[in-house]
Short mmCIF file of C-alpha atoms in Angstrom, two decimals:
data_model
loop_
_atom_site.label_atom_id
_atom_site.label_comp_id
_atom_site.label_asym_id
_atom_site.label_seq_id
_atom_site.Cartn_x
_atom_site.Cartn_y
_atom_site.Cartn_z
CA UNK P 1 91.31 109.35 119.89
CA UNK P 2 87.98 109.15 118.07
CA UNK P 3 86.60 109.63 114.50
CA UNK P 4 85.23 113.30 114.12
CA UNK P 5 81.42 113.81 114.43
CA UNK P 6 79.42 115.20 111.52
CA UNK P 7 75.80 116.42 111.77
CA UNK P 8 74.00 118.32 109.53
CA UNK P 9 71.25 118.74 107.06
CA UNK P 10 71.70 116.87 103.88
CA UNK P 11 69.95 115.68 100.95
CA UNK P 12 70.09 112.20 99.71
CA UNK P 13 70.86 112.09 96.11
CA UNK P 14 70.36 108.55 95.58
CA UNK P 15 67.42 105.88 97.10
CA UNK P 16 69.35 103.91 100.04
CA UNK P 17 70.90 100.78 99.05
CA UNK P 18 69.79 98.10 101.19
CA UNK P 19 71.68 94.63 100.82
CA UNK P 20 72.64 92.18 103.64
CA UNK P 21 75.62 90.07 104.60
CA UNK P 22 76.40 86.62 103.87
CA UNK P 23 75.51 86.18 107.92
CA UNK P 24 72.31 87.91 107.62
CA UNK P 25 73.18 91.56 108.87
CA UNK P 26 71.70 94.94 107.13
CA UNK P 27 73.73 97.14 105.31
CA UNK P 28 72.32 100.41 103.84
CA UNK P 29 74.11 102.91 101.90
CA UNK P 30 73.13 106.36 101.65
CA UNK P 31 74.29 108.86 99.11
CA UNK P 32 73.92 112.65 100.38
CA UNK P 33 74.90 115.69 99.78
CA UNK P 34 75.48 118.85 102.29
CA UNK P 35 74.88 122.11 100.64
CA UNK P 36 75.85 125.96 102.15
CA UNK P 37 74.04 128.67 100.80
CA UNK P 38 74.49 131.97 100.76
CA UNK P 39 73.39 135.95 98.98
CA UNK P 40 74.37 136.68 96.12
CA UNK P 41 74.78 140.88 95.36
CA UNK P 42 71.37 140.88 94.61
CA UNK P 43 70.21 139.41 97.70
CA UNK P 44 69.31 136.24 96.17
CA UNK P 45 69.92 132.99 97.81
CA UNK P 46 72.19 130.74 96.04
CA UNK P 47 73.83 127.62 96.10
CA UNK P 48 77.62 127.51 97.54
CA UNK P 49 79.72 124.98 98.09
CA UNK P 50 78.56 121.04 98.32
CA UNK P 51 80.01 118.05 100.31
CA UNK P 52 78.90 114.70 98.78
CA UNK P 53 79.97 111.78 101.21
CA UNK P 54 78.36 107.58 101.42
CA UNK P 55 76.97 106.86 104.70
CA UNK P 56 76.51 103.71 105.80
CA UNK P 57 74.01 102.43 108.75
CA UNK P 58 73.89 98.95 109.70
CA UNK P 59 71.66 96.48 111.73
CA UNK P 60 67.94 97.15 112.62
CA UNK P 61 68.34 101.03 111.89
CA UNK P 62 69.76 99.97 107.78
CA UNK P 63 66.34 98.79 107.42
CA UNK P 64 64.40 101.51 108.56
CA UNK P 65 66.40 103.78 106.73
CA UNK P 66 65.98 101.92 103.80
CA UNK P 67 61.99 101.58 104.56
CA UNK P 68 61.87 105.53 105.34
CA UNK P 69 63.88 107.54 103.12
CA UNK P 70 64.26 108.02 99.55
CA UNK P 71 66.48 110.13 97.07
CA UNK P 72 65.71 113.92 97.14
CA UNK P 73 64.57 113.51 101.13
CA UNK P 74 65.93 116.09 103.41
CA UNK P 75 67.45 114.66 106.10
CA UNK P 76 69.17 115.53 109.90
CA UNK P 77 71.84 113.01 110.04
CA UNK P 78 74.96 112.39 113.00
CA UNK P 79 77.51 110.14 112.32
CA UNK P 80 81.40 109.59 112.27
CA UNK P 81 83.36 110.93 109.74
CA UNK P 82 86.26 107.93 108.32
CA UNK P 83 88.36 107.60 105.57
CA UNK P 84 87.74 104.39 103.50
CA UNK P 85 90.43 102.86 101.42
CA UNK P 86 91.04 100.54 98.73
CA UNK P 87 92.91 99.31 95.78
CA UNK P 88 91.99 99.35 92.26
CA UNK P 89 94.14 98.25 89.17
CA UNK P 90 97.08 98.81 91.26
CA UNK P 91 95.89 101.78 92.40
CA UNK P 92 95.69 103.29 96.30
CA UNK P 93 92.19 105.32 96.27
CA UNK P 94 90.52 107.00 99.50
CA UNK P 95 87.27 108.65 100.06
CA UNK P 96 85.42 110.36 103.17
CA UNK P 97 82.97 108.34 104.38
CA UNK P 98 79.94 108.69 107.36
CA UNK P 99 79.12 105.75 109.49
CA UNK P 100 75.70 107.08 110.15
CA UNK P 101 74.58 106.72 113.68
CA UNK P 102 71.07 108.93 113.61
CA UNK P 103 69.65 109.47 110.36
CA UNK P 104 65.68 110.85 109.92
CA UNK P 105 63.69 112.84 107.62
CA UNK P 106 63.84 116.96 107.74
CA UNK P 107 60.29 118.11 108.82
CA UNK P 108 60.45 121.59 107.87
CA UNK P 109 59.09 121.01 104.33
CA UNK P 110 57.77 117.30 105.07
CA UNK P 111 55.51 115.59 107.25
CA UNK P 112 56.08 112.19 108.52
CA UNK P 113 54.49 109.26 110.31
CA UNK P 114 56.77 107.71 112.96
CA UNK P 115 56.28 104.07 113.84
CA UNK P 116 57.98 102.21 116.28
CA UNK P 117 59.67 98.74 114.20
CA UNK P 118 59.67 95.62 115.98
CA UNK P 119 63.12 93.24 116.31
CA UNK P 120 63.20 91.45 113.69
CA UNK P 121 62.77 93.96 110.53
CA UNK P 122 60.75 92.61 107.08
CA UNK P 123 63.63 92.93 104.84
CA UNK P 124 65.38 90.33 107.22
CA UNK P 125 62.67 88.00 107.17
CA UNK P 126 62.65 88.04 103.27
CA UNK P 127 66.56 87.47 102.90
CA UNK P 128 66.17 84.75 105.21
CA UNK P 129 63.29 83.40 102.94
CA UNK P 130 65.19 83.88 99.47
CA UNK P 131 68.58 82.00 100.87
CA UNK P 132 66.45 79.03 102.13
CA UNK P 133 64.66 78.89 98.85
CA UNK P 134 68.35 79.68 96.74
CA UNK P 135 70.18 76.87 99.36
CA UNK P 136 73.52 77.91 98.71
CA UNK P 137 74.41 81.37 97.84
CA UNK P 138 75.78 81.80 94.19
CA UNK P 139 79.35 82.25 93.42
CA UNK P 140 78.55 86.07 91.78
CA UNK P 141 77.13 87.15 95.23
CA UNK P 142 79.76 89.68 96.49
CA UNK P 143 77.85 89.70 99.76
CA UNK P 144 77.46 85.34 100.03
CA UNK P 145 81.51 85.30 100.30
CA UNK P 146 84.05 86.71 102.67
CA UNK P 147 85.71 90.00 100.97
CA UNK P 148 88.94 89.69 99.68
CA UNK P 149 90.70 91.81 102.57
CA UNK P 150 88.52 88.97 104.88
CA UNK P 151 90.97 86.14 103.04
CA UNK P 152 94.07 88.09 103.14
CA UNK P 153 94.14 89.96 99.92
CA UNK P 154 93.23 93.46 98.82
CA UNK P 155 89.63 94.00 97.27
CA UNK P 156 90.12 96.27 93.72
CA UNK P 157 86.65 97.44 94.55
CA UNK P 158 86.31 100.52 96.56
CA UNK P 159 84.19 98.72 99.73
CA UNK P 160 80.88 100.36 99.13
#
């Protein structure tokens, strides 16, 4: 059995949140929402119901995305619907989640310039720079040490 596929036109409602891993790897969140709309009595177009849902992309295609988009873009995005879950103060807490496996601006009110990246994107370069300049990564670096789940426990932060 898989995970469902979503596609769609959305709206990001937040700039994409680029960080990287503790081993190097890109790691974008993406906030976005998918509206419906639909006539009112009048004939007017209105706004109907709204599915907000985090995407996350990861690798070369995290730093485009984070290069690329920003919040209020419309964009086309496929990806794989999951449920991510966590613990917090005791807690059990779930939320839909997208990992985002196409992701690209909407060109019916936009224009865009489409450039082919290279391997080895900038923002990896430049966290490779800033940990060889830190040396060791500091102990308040969520992303510098393995995840509580990774050492056996249960994070209380939702993992996004």
């Amino acid at each position: 059995m898989s995970l469902p596929q979503l596609s769609g036109v959305a709206r990001l409602i937040e700039d994409p949140e680029l960080r990287f891993s503790a081993s190097g790897s890109a790691v974008v969140k993406v906030r976005l929402a998918f509206n419906s709309r639909k006539k009112d009595q009048a004939g007017q177009w209105v706004d109907d119901a709204t599915f907000f849902v985090r995407g996350t992309a990861f690798g070369p295609a995290a730093e485009n995305v984070a290069a690329s988009l920003q919040r209020g873009m419309e964009v086309m995005v496929v990806g794989r619907m999951k449920t991510e879950s966590w613990e917090k103060n005791g807690e059990k807490r779930s939320e839909a989640a997208l990992l985002v496996d196409s992701i690209g601006p909407s060109l019916r009110f936009a224009t865009a310039r489409v450039e082919k990246s290279g391997g080895q994107g900038q923002g990896r370069q430049e966290f490779r720079q800033a940990r060889q300049a830190q040396g060791a990564a500091s102990a308040d670096d969520p992303w510098a040490t393995p995840s509580q789940s990774q050492a056996g426990g249960y994070s209380d932060e939702p993992p996004f």
